[in-house]
XYZ file of C-alpha atoms in Angstrom:
780
model
C 0.000 0.000 0.000
C 1.352 3.410 -0.955
C 1.927 5.995 1.747
C -0.030 9.242 1.716
C 1.537 12.665 1.937
C 0.572 16.324 1.760
C 4.182 17.495 1.491
C 3.876 19.646 -1.621
C 7.340 21.202 -1.378
C 9.833 19.358 -3.593
C 12.891 17.771 -2.051
C 15.955 19.992 -2.149
C 18.277 17.884 -4.259
C 21.204 20.039 -3.143
C 20.553 19.580 0.579
C 23.895 19.056 2.259
C 25.169 18.205 5.727
C 23.306 18.429 9.047
C 23.491 14.639 9.348
C 23.840 14.719 13.127
C 20.801 16.965 13.505
C 18.736 14.669 11.297
C 19.787 11.617 13.263
C 19.016 13.338 16.565
C 15.629 14.417 15.238
C 14.844 10.844 14.160
C 15.889 9.593 17.578
C 13.381 12.005 19.107
C 10.342 11.439 16.855
C 11.020 8.352 14.738
C 8.569 5.502 15.152
C 9.857 2.908 17.622
C 9.854 -0.848 17.247
C 6.758 -2.841 18.110
C 8.313 -3.955 21.411
C 8.432 -0.353 22.686
C 5.177 1.022 24.178
C 3.604 3.555 21.841
C 3.339 7.195 22.800
C 3.162 10.426 20.858
C 6.512 12.167 20.404
C 7.251 15.693 19.275
C 10.180 18.003 18.625
C 10.442 21.746 18.140
C 13.108 23.123 15.778
C 13.710 26.737 16.796
C 16.142 29.340 15.513
C 16.327 32.615 13.621
C 15.138 32.963 10.056
C 17.563 31.503 7.542
C 19.027 28.992 9.976
C 17.631 26.079 7.982
C 14.675 24.925 10.098
C 12.285 24.380 7.216
C 14.987 22.796 5.051
C 15.870 20.411 7.882
C 12.210 19.476 8.452
C 11.618 18.999 4.727
C 14.673 16.785 4.314
C 13.538 14.707 7.290
C 10.135 14.055 5.673
C 11.857 12.657 2.584
C 14.787 10.841 4.197
C 12.749 9.058 6.858
C 9.329 8.847 5.227
C 9.480 5.037 5.142
C 9.171 5.168 8.942
C 5.632 6.546 8.634
C 2.542 5.488 6.738
C 1.417 9.110 6.398
C 3.381 12.361 6.278
C 1.506 15.669 6.502
C 2.791 19.212 6.076
C 0.963 22.130 7.725
C 1.714 25.790 7.004
C 1.270 27.373 10.422
C 1.783 31.109 9.841
C -1.837 31.925 10.640
C -5.246 30.336 11.116
C -6.300 30.414 7.464
C -3.233 28.478 6.347
C -3.657 26.027 9.205
C -7.213 25.357 8.051
C -6.131 25.030 4.418
C -3.501 22.471 5.395
C -5.912 20.447 7.520
C -8.452 20.504 4.676
C -5.788 18.926 2.507
C -5.115 16.267 5.150
C -8.826 15.459 5.448
C -9.210 15.162 1.676
C -6.163 12.912 1.513
C -7.223 10.371 4.155
C -11.017 10.475 3.838
C -13.445 10.104 0.911
C -13.623 13.356 -1.050
C -17.412 13.541 -0.668
C -17.038 13.571 3.116
C -14.861 16.672 3.356
C -16.280 19.270 1.006
C -17.108 21.440 4.013
C -13.916 23.352 4.776
C -15.196 24.486 8.162
C -15.168 20.956 9.506
C -12.090 19.668 7.727
C -9.839 20.622 10.642
C -11.998 18.673 13.102
C -12.247 15.742 10.723
C -8.498 15.580 10.150
C -7.709 16.008 13.840
C -10.233 13.293 14.726
C -8.783 10.903 12.148
C -5.249 11.497 13.417
C -6.449 10.696 16.931
C -8.150 7.392 16.140
C -6.135 5.828 13.328
C -3.840 2.913 14.059
C -1.544 4.045 11.228
C 1.730 5.788 12.004
C 1.948 9.413 10.928
C 4.215 12.456 10.976
C 2.658 15.911 11.240
C 4.926 18.892 10.459
C 3.859 22.392 11.554
C 6.080 24.779 9.606
C 6.717 28.384 10.694
C 4.675 28.467 13.900
C 4.097 32.067 14.973
C 1.560 31.644 17.779
C 1.844 28.772 20.258
C -1.570 29.456 21.825
C -3.319 29.138 18.446
C -1.336 26.028 17.566
C -2.472 24.092 20.639
C -6.039 23.835 19.283
C -4.703 21.993 16.229
C -2.595 19.390 18.033
C -4.122 15.883 17.857
C -3.581 13.187 20.448
C -2.548 9.721 19.328
C -0.157 7.037 20.487
C 0.948 6.498 16.896
C 1.802 10.054 15.976
C 4.933 12.173 15.694
C 4.837 15.951 15.561
C 7.564 18.253 14.267
C 7.408 22.046 14.622
C 9.569 24.804 13.154
C 9.485 28.267 14.692
C 11.480 31.429 15.304
C 10.060 31.580 18.824
C 12.593 30.718 21.496
C 10.039 29.849 24.173
C 7.638 27.118 23.160
C 6.780 26.146 26.703
C 5.978 22.463 26.988
C 4.433 22.287 23.529
C 6.930 19.577 22.479
C 8.627 16.685 24.269
C 12.001 17.632 22.731
C 13.593 20.698 21.144
C 16.589 21.394 18.913
C 18.119 24.852 18.621
C 18.930 25.167 14.919
C 21.903 27.533 14.670
C 23.089 26.738 11.186
C 26.596 25.319 10.938
C 28.386 25.660 14.259
C 31.165 23.432 12.950
C 33.465 25.367 10.606
C 34.435 22.297 8.576
C 30.788 21.538 7.825
C 30.222 25.158 6.814
C 33.213 24.995 4.450
C 31.866 21.795 2.912
C 28.438 23.365 2.349
C 29.943 26.465 0.742
C 32.054 24.312 -1.562
C 29.014 22.145 -2.364
C 27.210 25.137 -3.869
C 30.229 26.760 -5.555
C 30.863 26.258 -9.236
C 34.502 27.213 -8.709
C 35.933 24.092 -7.154
C 39.439 25.652 -7.295
C 38.715 27.759 -4.216
C 40.866 26.740 -1.271
C 39.574 26.065 2.217
C 41.330 29.220 3.312
C 39.416 31.277 0.701
C 36.117 29.803 1.845
C 36.939 30.341 5.514
C 37.653 33.997 4.729
C 34.218 34.244 3.117
C 32.581 32.546 6.088
C 34.105 35.166 8.367
C 31.866 37.753 6.716
C 28.934 35.515 5.781
C 28.398 33.521 8.958
C 27.105 29.998 9.409
C 23.435 30.310 8.450
C 22.631 27.961 5.548
C 20.547 30.634 3.797
C 23.452 33.082 3.898
C 25.910 30.470 2.602
C 23.725 29.276 -0.295
C 22.844 32.826 -1.384
C 26.493 33.871 -1.170
C 27.573 30.910 -3.300
C 24.855 31.636 -5.837
C 25.940 35.274 -6.001
C 29.585 34.311 -6.587
C 28.583 31.833 -9.283
C 26.427 34.318 -11.174
C 28.682 37.375 -10.947
C 31.821 35.314 -11.642
C 33.755 37.265 -9.055
C 36.697 35.855 -7.151
C 36.376 34.784 -3.544
C 38.645 37.612 -2.409
C 36.638 40.198 -4.362
C 33.460 38.900 -2.764
C 34.955 39.179 0.723
C 36.154 42.734 0.102
C 32.742 43.718 -1.255
C 30.972 42.411 1.825
C 33.452 44.165 4.089
C 32.956 47.368 2.200
C 29.213 47.184 2.833
C 29.689 47.046 6.560
C 32.023 44.503 8.047
C 31.677 43.042 11.451
C 32.875 39.872 13.112
C 30.210 37.361 12.176
C 28.946 34.609 14.388
C 28.038 30.979 13.951
C 25.493 30.884 16.782
C 22.897 33.651 17.004
C 19.984 34.522 19.223
C 16.583 34.133 17.685
C 13.676 36.520 17.977
C 11.645 35.917 21.111
C 8.455 37.555 19.883
C 6.620 37.158 16.585
C 6.706 40.329 14.457
C 5.898 41.184 10.871
C 9.590 41.531 10.019
C 11.810 39.164 11.993
C 15.440 39.864 12.824
C 17.705 37.872 10.531
C 21.143 39.010 11.605
C 23.367 41.417 9.786
C 25.235 38.690 7.910
C 22.118 37.358 6.237
C 20.850 40.862 5.481
C 24.135 41.785 3.797
C 24.128 38.660 1.626
C 20.503 39.198 0.654
C 21.174 42.843 -0.187
C 24.127 41.879 -2.385
C 22.155 39.139 -4.142
C 19.275 41.532 -4.734
C 21.561 44.307 -5.963
C 23.158 41.919 -8.457
C 19.815 41.309 -10.113
C 18.706 43.124 -13.204
C 16.684 46.112 -11.865
C 13.508 44.836 -13.528
C 13.905 41.360 -12.017
C 14.326 42.945 -8.596
C 11.090 44.866 -9.166
C 9.345 41.589 -9.895
C 10.756 40.019 -6.738
C 9.551 43.015 -4.716
C 6.062 42.412 -6.092
C 6.219 38.725 -5.213
C 7.134 39.643 -1.622
C 3.474 40.592 -1.072
C 2.193 37.199 -2.231
C 2.028 33.714 -0.742
C 5.509 32.323 0.049
C 4.053 28.810 -0.010
C 3.143 28.991 -3.660
C 2.522 31.588 -6.361
C 1.077 29.861 -9.453
C 3.504 30.474 -12.294
C 0.781 31.743 -14.612
C 0.383 34.769 -12.324
C 3.772 35.938 -13.574
C 4.161 34.023 -16.829
C 0.695 33.580 -18.376
C 0.265 31.246 -21.303
C -0.190 32.749 -24.728
C 1.126 36.067 -25.940
C 0.213 38.127 -22.869
C 3.214 40.043 -21.519
C 1.730 40.944 -18.166
C 5.074 41.980 -16.670
C 5.692 44.390 -19.531
C 2.152 45.721 -19.468
C 2.496 46.550 -15.773
C 5.903 48.150 -16.224
C 7.672 45.534 -14.094
C 9.947 43.696 -16.538
C 10.058 45.085 -20.077
C 13.112 43.642 -21.850
C 14.147 40.275 -20.414
C 12.730 36.961 -21.583
C 10.976 34.521 -19.272
C 14.024 32.260 -19.425
C 16.341 35.094 -18.358
C 14.043 36.074 -15.492
C 13.835 32.488 -14.210
C 17.592 32.084 -14.470
C 18.319 35.170 -12.400
C 15.813 34.271 -9.687
C 16.666 30.605 -9.312
C 20.449 30.689 -9.746
C 20.793 32.954 -6.720
C 18.461 30.697 -4.722
C 16.035 33.592 -4.232
C 13.139 31.681 -5.810
C 12.474 27.991 -6.225
C 10.201 26.707 -8.977
C 8.093 23.797 -7.764
C 6.517 21.350 -10.175
C 4.088 18.605 -9.216
C 6.319 16.171 -11.141
C 8.895 16.536 -8.369
C 6.706 14.485 -6.017
C 7.690 10.829 -5.855
C 5.382 8.297 -7.494
C 5.438 6.132 -4.379
C 2.899 8.477 -2.859
C -0.852 8.315 -3.240
C -2.394 10.623 -5.818
C -2.640 14.160 -4.507
C -6.080 15.615 -3.713
C -7.842 17.325 -6.556
C -7.054 20.920 -5.573
C -3.299 20.385 -5.222
C -1.566 22.594 -7.822
C -0.726 20.695 -11.003
C 1.114 23.602 -12.663
C 4.488 25.029 -11.590
C 4.486 27.407 -8.650
C 7.053 29.938 -7.474
C 8.339 29.582 -3.914
C 10.023 32.679 -2.507
C 12.110 32.109 0.612
C 10.328 33.730 3.559
C 13.594 35.369 4.600
C 13.861 37.042 1.187
C 10.251 38.206 1.332
C 10.595 39.719 4.771
C 13.863 41.497 3.989
C 12.260 42.971 0.866
C 9.174 44.070 2.784
C 11.377 45.648 5.445
C 13.247 47.607 2.774
C 10.050 48.649 1.002
C 8.636 49.912 4.297
C 11.426 52.507 4.246
C 10.311 53.899 0.869
C 6.642 54.886 0.823
C 6.412 55.538 -2.914
C 8.138 52.290 -3.827
C 5.996 50.383 -1.328
C 2.825 51.768 -2.895
C 3.953 51.044 -6.447
C 5.030 47.452 -5.783
C 1.913 46.625 -3.787
C -0.255 48.002 -6.591
C 1.628 45.916 -9.160
C 1.330 42.796 -6.977
C -2.405 43.481 -6.732
C -2.673 43.784 -10.517
C -0.925 40.430 -10.996
C -3.527 38.758 -8.778
C -6.522 40.775 -9.984
C -5.888 39.551 -13.524
C -6.367 35.902 -12.534
C -9.058 36.168 -9.820
C -12.504 36.319 -11.488
C -14.883 39.177 -10.814
C -18.302 38.306 -9.503
C -21.280 38.792 -11.772
C -22.940 42.182 -11.274
C -26.174 40.322 -10.467
C -24.245 37.821 -8.302
C -25.130 34.890 -10.538
C -23.974 31.519 -9.113
C -20.238 30.991 -9.746
C -19.874 27.287 -8.856
C -17.859 26.718 -12.026
C -15.296 29.277 -10.825
C -14.776 27.803 -7.348
C -11.577 25.918 -8.367
C -10.098 29.153 -9.720
C -10.802 31.024 -6.491
C -9.381 28.124 -4.481
C -6.228 28.275 -6.561
C -5.513 31.936 -5.838
C -7.134 32.640 -2.481
C -3.859 32.081 -0.595
C -2.308 34.944 -2.544
C -5.309 37.180 -1.860
C -4.890 36.434 1.852
C -1.224 37.414 1.660
C -2.156 40.675 -0.062
C -4.676 41.346 2.681
C -2.283 40.591 5.545
C 0.478 42.707 4.026
C -1.956 45.551 3.411
C -3.180 45.691 7.023
C 0.204 45.007 8.671
C 2.555 47.245 6.700
C 4.600 49.538 8.954
C 4.260 52.351 6.396
C 0.563 52.476 5.608
C -0.268 51.436 2.059
C -2.728 53.843 0.520
C -6.015 52.067 -0.237
C -7.672 52.019 -3.641
C -11.187 51.066 -4.638
C -10.089 48.145 -6.824
C -8.622 46.469 -3.740
C -11.993 46.715 -1.982
C -13.587 45.159 -5.073
C -11.144 42.225 -4.994
C -11.934 41.582 -1.318
C -15.651 41.804 -2.118
C -15.344 39.311 -4.989
C -13.474 36.820 -2.806
C -16.033 37.415 -0.042
C -18.818 36.491 -2.458
C -17.012 33.228 -3.268
C -16.619 32.489 0.450
C -20.345 33.176 0.945
C -21.273 30.726 -1.795
C -19.011 28.150 -0.129
C -20.508 28.837 3.321
C -17.062 29.815 4.655
C -17.648 32.398 7.361
C -14.387 32.731 9.292
C -12.608 35.440 11.233
C -10.568 36.177 8.102
C -13.726 36.474 5.983
C -15.232 39.134 8.223
C -11.932 40.958 8.726
C -11.391 41.141 4.967
C -14.920 42.437 4.320
C -14.616 44.967 7.139
C -11.342 46.181 5.629
C -13.037 46.540 2.243
C -15.775 48.585 3.892
C -13.192 50.858 5.545
C -11.495 51.356 2.172
C -14.786 52.474 0.637
C -15.484 54.813 3.550
C -11.999 56.332 3.301
C -12.038 56.859 -0.457
C -15.688 57.533 -1.278
C -18.015 60.258 -0.073
C -20.951 59.010 2.015
C -23.339 59.483 -0.887
C -20.991 58.224 -3.594
C -22.903 55.578 -5.539
C -19.845 53.673 -6.737
C -21.095 50.157 -7.611
C -18.225 48.560 -5.666
C -19.686 49.813 -2.390
C -23.158 48.513 -3.193
C -21.743 45.151 -4.299
C -19.754 44.900 -1.069
C -22.833 45.675 1.021
C -24.674 42.922 -0.858
C -22.007 40.370 0.132
C -22.005 41.511 3.765
C -25.813 41.431 3.890
C -25.824 37.896 2.489
C -23.572 36.701 5.293
C -25.744 38.532 7.833
C -28.905 36.956 6.470
C -27.438 33.490 7.011
C -25.968 34.308 10.424
C -29.248 34.136 12.316
C -32.060 36.396 13.492
C -29.813 38.654 15.570
C -28.174 39.910 12.336
C -31.390 40.522 10.390
C -31.805 44.148 11.365
C -28.278 44.965 10.230
C -28.943 43.030 7.025
C -32.129 45.029 6.454
C -30.244 48.302 6.878
C -27.609 47.196 4.385
C -30.274 46.176 1.867
C -32.027 49.548 2.173
C -28.665 51.259 1.749
C -27.991 49.242 -1.405
C -31.336 50.305 -2.879
C -30.518 53.958 -2.169
C -27.076 53.611 -3.784
C -28.507 51.933 -6.892
C -31.021 54.745 -7.315
C -28.306 57.367 -6.852
C -26.135 55.619 -9.423
C -28.778 55.823 -12.147
C -29.473 59.455 -11.245
C -25.757 60.231 -11.352
C -25.374 58.683 -14.796
C -28.209 60.829 -16.129
C -26.867 63.969 -14.446
C -23.467 63.562 -16.084
C -24.953 62.703 -19.484
C -23.695 59.126 -19.291
C -25.834 56.460 -20.903
C -27.106 53.910 -18.416
C -26.566 50.317 -19.463
C -28.790 47.283 -19.006
C -26.661 46.187 -16.079
C -27.360 49.459 -14.243
C -31.103 49.037 -14.586
C -31.050 45.373 -13.601
C -28.951 46.153 -10.529
C -31.648 48.555 -9.382
C -34.295 45.917 -10.027
C -32.262 43.368 -8.074
C -31.876 45.810 -5.182
C -35.685 45.981 -4.857
C -35.806 42.191 -5.129
C -33.127 41.525 -2.482
C -34.685 43.939 -0.023
C -37.976 42.108 -0.538
C -36.264 38.759 0.175
C -34.971 40.148 3.479
C -38.467 41.324 4.422
C -39.948 37.930 3.502
C -37.384 36.402 5.877
C -38.868 38.617 8.577
C -42.465 37.728 7.539
C -43.110 41.289 6.301
C -45.019 40.176 3.200
C -47.033 43.290 2.362
C -44.018 45.615 2.035
C -42.142 42.867 0.220
C -44.912 42.550 -2.376
C -44.799 46.287 -3.078
C -41.034 46.130 -3.600
C -41.361 43.145 -5.919
C -43.848 45.056 -8.060
C -41.220 47.793 -8.440
C -38.540 45.173 -9.105
C -40.296 43.525 -12.029
C -41.305 46.894 -13.451
C -37.670 48.024 -13.524
C -36.424 44.715 -14.910
C -38.941 44.707 -17.755
C -37.843 48.229 -18.643
C -34.248 47.100 -19.144
C -34.228 43.436 -20.163
C -36.178 40.269 -20.887
C -36.191 36.784 -19.409
C -34.099 35.645 -22.363
C -31.380 38.302 -21.966
C -31.190 38.147 -18.163
C -32.674 34.866 -16.879
C -31.177 34.897 -13.375
C -32.579 38.298 -12.224
C -36.024 37.308 -13.503
C -35.833 33.857 -11.898
C -35.024 35.556 -8.596
C -38.178 37.649 -8.925
C -40.373 34.595 -9.626
C -38.856 32.813 -6.628
C -39.641 35.721 -4.309
C -43.135 36.462 -5.580
C -43.921 32.739 -5.199
C -43.368 33.161 -1.443
C -45.840 36.054 -1.402
C -48.463 34.008 -3.238
C -47.936 31.123 -0.821
C -48.523 33.477 2.116
C -51.686 34.736 0.390
C -53.010 31.189 0.104
C -52.633 31.086 -3.681
C -50.726 27.819 -3.479
C -51.180 26.609 -7.061
C -49.913 29.915 -8.421
C -47.011 29.843 -5.977
C -45.910 26.375 -7.069
C -46.251 27.295 -10.752
C -44.081 30.402 -10.267
C -41.471 28.473 -8.311
C -41.408 25.706 -10.912
C -40.880 28.300 -13.639
C -38.022 29.911 -11.723
C -36.359 26.538 -11.180
C -36.694 25.631 -14.884
C -35.042 28.910 -15.907
C -32.008 28.086 -13.795
C -31.867 24.455 -14.876
C -31.827 25.582 -18.490
C -29.110 28.213 -17.996
C -27.026 27.114 -14.982
C -27.504 23.359 -14.848
C -29.307 21.012 -12.479
C -26.540 20.975 -9.844
C -25.718 24.694 -9.714
C -26.001 26.062 -6.182
C -28.921 28.348 -7.011
C -30.756 25.617 -8.938
C -30.518 23.249 -5.991
C -31.760 26.019 -3.673
C -34.760 26.654 -5.940
C -35.543 22.910 -5.975
C -35.336 22.879 -2.186
C -37.741 25.823 -1.918
C -40.119 24.121 -4.356
C -40.176 21.078 -2.073
C -41.057 23.297 0.886
C -43.883 24.894 -1.074
C -45.322 21.479 -1.938
C -45.264 20.682 1.781
C -46.967 23.951 2.737
C -49.614 23.276 0.091
C -50.338 19.853 1.581
C -48.751 17.926 -1.312
C -46.685 15.721 0.991
C -45.616 12.993 -1.440
C -44.530 15.606 -4.008
C -42.578 17.345 -1.262
C -40.829 14.101 -0.309
C -39.807 13.338 -3.884
C -38.488 16.889 -4.464
C -36.514 16.948 -1.226
C -35.015 13.486 -1.721
C -33.761 14.433 -5.190
C -32.316 17.700 -3.902
C -30.624 15.893 -1.025
C -28.899 13.516 -3.462
C -27.701 16.434 -5.600
C -26.413 18.383 -2.599
C -24.621 15.394 -1.117
C -22.912 14.760 -4.446
C -22.000 18.381 -5.146
C -21.389 19.797 -1.678
C -20.740 16.819 0.601
C -22.795 15.465 3.489
C -21.574 18.053 6.011
C -22.381 21.184 4.041
C -25.027 23.425 5.700
C -27.221 23.289 2.595
C -27.056 19.483 2.600
C -28.019 19.451 6.270
C -31.006 21.686 5.432
C -32.139 18.997 3.004
C -31.700 16.251 5.607
C -33.927 18.242 7.955
C -36.615 18.775 5.319
C -36.710 15.066 4.420
C -36.959 14.216 8.122
C -39.923 16.577 8.556
C -41.759 14.998 5.617
C -41.067 11.475 6.856
C -42.355 12.510 10.273
C -45.561 13.817 8.691
C -45.953 10.497 6.868
C -45.445 8.565 10.102
C -42.141 6.965 9.097
C -40.476 7.620 12.439
C -37.429 5.432 11.816
C -36.528 7.256 8.589
C -37.172 10.615 10.247
C -34.899 9.651 13.148
C -32.014 8.516 10.939
C -32.055 11.781 8.975
C -31.979 13.905 12.125
C -29.218 11.718 13.579
C -27.168 12.385 10.464
C -27.598 16.114 11.049
C -26.647 16.040 14.715
C -23.361 14.220 14.117
C -22.331 17.151 11.911
C -23.936 19.877 14.000
C -20.700 21.867 14.292
C -20.961 22.520 10.531
C -24.281 24.282 10.920
C -25.794 27.494 12.192
C -26.873 27.254 15.877
C -30.532 27.999 15.167
C -30.685 25.340 12.472
C -29.323 22.878 15.014
C -31.954 24.023 17.531
C -34.727 23.467 14.979
C -33.538 19.919 14.285
C -33.200 19.222 18.013
C -36.806 20.275 18.490
C -37.880 18.077 15.581
C -35.952 15.185 17.151
C -37.838 15.781 20.399
C -41.173 15.494 18.564
C -40.108 12.338 16.712
C -38.753 10.595 19.810
C -41.806 11.598 21.829
C -43.991 10.009 19.176
C -41.819 6.890 19.401
C -42.410 6.809 23.134
C -38.757 7.334 24.017
C -38.078 8.333 27.623
C -35.093 10.530 26.708
C -37.023 12.681 24.215
C -37.157 15.669 26.539
C -33.403 16.212 26.510
C -33.641 17.323 22.883
C -36.345 19.810 23.806
C -34.286 21.285 26.628
C -31.214 21.793 24.460
C -33.252 23.313 21.615
C -34.901 25.840 23.914
C -31.562 26.681 25.531
C -30.097 27.619 22.141
C -33.205 29.546 21.150
C -33.412 31.519 24.369
C -29.788 32.665 24.027
C -30.754 34.919 21.114
C -30.741 38.663 21.692
C -33.841 39.062 19.503
C -35.918 37.251 22.133
C -35.153 40.106 24.510
C -36.079 42.881 22.077
C -39.416 44.588 21.537
C -39.274 44.523 17.733
C -39.742 41.321 15.719
C -39.587 39.240 18.881
C -40.637 35.733 17.813
C -41.710 35.057 21.370
C -44.462 37.632 20.774
C -45.160 36.780 17.123
C -45.731 33.087 17.809
C -47.807 31.372 20.454
C -45.127 29.424 22.288
C -47.765 27.788 24.494
C -48.710 25.564 21.550
C -46.693 22.949 19.744
C -47.479 24.526 16.387
C -46.299 27.867 17.682
C -43.021 26.344 18.842
C -42.476 24.617 15.483
C -43.204 27.801 13.528
C -40.940 29.839 15.808
C -37.979 27.526 15.267
C -38.572 27.709 11.503
C -38.717 31.512 11.617
C -35.407 31.772 13.464
C -33.472 29.939 10.717
C -32.419 31.588 7.422
C -35.176 31.671 4.824
C -32.898 29.721 2.471
C -32.886 26.929 5.090
C -36.594 26.393 4.490
C -39.908 27.620 5.857
C -42.294 24.697 6.229
C -44.499 26.184 8.957
C -45.786 29.558 10.062
C -47.420 32.209 7.898
C -46.736 30.449 4.591
C -48.307 27.191 5.749
C -52.042 27.669 6.131
C -52.300 24.207 7.633
C -50.138 25.425 10.512
C -53.097 26.715 12.455
C -52.631 27.919 15.970
C -49.004 28.869 15.452
C -49.557 32.620 15.527
C -50.035 34.534 18.741
C -53.355 36.281 19.299
C -51.280 39.391 20.066
C -50.255 39.671 16.404
C-alpha cells in the first residue's frame, strides 16, 4: 500500500550536511519498534530565520518517510493556512465527498489522526503563535509531531527541542559552501575567509555561493565587497527573535548577503521580486507571472520590459532567491494528490527574502505603494470578478481556491505594513469578490469578516458618504448575504444594508443621467435586483405586504431594461420571491407554478446541480409541503438531497437543510425510523451548521422521539430551547418571535424555530403554511 503525503514542497536535491541533527531528530520522533510502548513524540526546531529549520524538516520528511505510513505538512503562519492544510489532510485520508465542508475539515483531520492505528508524521512549519497552535494538536499514540518556529520559548508544547543555529562546525560550513560553488578551485582558506563575513546560516551560505557563481567574481573580491558594505565579526550561533513580528530579525550577515544578491539582479527582475514579496511564500502559481499565450503581463504593468521569461527564471533561481516547484517533483510512491493540489508550476520565494524585501520597502513609501499596486494587478488579472447580479459561480470555485492564498497574503500585508499602504477602490472590489465566493461556499471565518470589514473601511476612506460607486453597493450585498445566514440577531443589520444598497442603486442611475452618461442594461437590472433583495430580506422577517410592493417595483424596472431571455437569473429571482408572497396569500397553485418556472429557468441556464438551482428545488419542495402535497414534497426533497450530497458533501449546511426537510416529511408520513435517521445524520455534523438550524432539528428530534415513546425525548427539547433563548432578539421589543408566535402551543413552537433559521434553510411552517393553524399569537 502506498503511503499518503501532503508534502507539496519538492525535495531539495542540493541539501547538504546536518546529518547529526537529522539523526538526533529521528531519535526524538522516529517511530519505535513494536516492542516499545507507543506514545506520541514531538520536537520543536527553533532558531532565527535563515538557519535552515524548514529545510531540515523537509529533508527529514523525505529521508525518513518510510518510517511513517502518512506524512503531513501544515503551514502554520496563521489560522487560514492552518485550516487550508488540515483541509488537505482530510481530503487525503477520507473520501472526497465527506470533506467538502472546509469548516469541519480541521476537526475531521484532527479526529482521524487521533483514532487511526496508522503511524503518521505531522509537520507544523513556521509556527508564529503557540496558543493558536495548541487547538490543532491531535492526540494519538501512533503520531509524531515536528514544529519549526522562530520563537525561542515554546513552553511544553513539544517533548524535545533542537536549537537550529546553522553550521556551528566550521568544517561543515566549508563543505556546504564548496558544495554550492561552481569554482571548485577555491581553497579552504578562501572559503573560511568568506565565512568570516557571511556567517554559518545555511541561507546566507547558499545565497552567497549563488551570487559568486552568477557574478563570476573571485572569492577575495566577494569578501572585500561584503566588508565594504559594513564589516563586522560574524557569528556561527545567534539569538533568535523571542516575539513574533511582521519583520523578523535575521542578523546582519544574512541581510548583507541578501542585499548583495538583490543588488546583483537586473533592476527589472528585482522589481518583480519586490512584487512577489506581497504574495504567498508557499506557492505563487507560475501563470500569475508568466501567463500562457502572448500576454506580456510583466511588460504591461511596467515591471519587466526587456528580459525573456528564461532570463528572469535564471536570475531568480540561480541565486536561490526563488524555487520553482513542479508537481512532477513528487515521488510516485505516494498516493495521488487531492484534486485541488496545484498541477502547474508554482514559485516559492524564501520567507527570509520576502521579509527582507518588505522591510526595505517599508522605508520607501512611494516604492511600497507602487510594488503593492503591481502585486495586486498580478492577482486581480487571474481572480474572477463576480457577476454584477451575483449569478452563481460554482464553475469558478476551483479558480478562487487556486488563488485565495495569494489574496490572503495581499490582505495581511496591506493591514500590517509599517508604512501604511494607501487604499484604492479596486482592492476593496477584490476583497468583495473573494467574499462572495466564500459566501457561496458557506465559509464564514474570522478572516472572511476581517477582509470584508477592511473593504468597507477602504470604501469609507475613499468615497463620499453618498458616492454611488457600484463597488460599495456590491460589497454591502455580500455583507448582507452573510448577515442573512448568520441568524435572526443579524437581520436588522442586514435590512439596513439592503435599504442602503437600494438607495445607492437609485443614486447611481441618477448620477449617470446627471453627467450625461448612458445607463446600461446592467445598471437598470442592478436597481431591479436591489428591490428584489430587499424584498427577500423582508420575507425572511415575515413582512409580506411591504415585500410585495417592492417586488412590483422590481419587475417593473427589470422589464424596462431586459427580458427573461437576456437576463434569466434576475427574472428567476423575482419569480422565486413572488412565489413566497403568493404562498402566504393562500394562492398555493400559483405559488408552485411560479417556483417551478423559476427553477426551470435556472436548470436551463445554470444546470441542475448549480447552487442556485438546488436552492430553488429545495424551496419548491417546501412549497409542496406547505400546500399539503406531501408525497410531491418528499420526492423533491429526496432528489435535492442527493444532488447536494454529491455536489457539496454530506456536512455542508445546505445538505443538512435537506436532511432536515426530508426528516420533517417522513415525520408527517409517520415513518419515524426514517425521520430519526435523517436527524441523527444532522446532529453528528452539528458543528458545521448554524446554531438555530441545530436548535430546529433538536426540536424536531424531540417530537419524533416523543412520538416513538422514548423516555429521553425531553433532553432534545431542553437543548433546543436553551439555544433559542440565548438569542438577543428574544429580549427585544421589535420582531420578537416570542411575541409573534404562540409558544404555548406545539405549532407555535415549530413555527418559531422555523422563523429563526435563514429563509434559504426552508420555511415549512408559520405564515406560509395555512395548515399550521394555531401557530400565531393572538397578540399579532
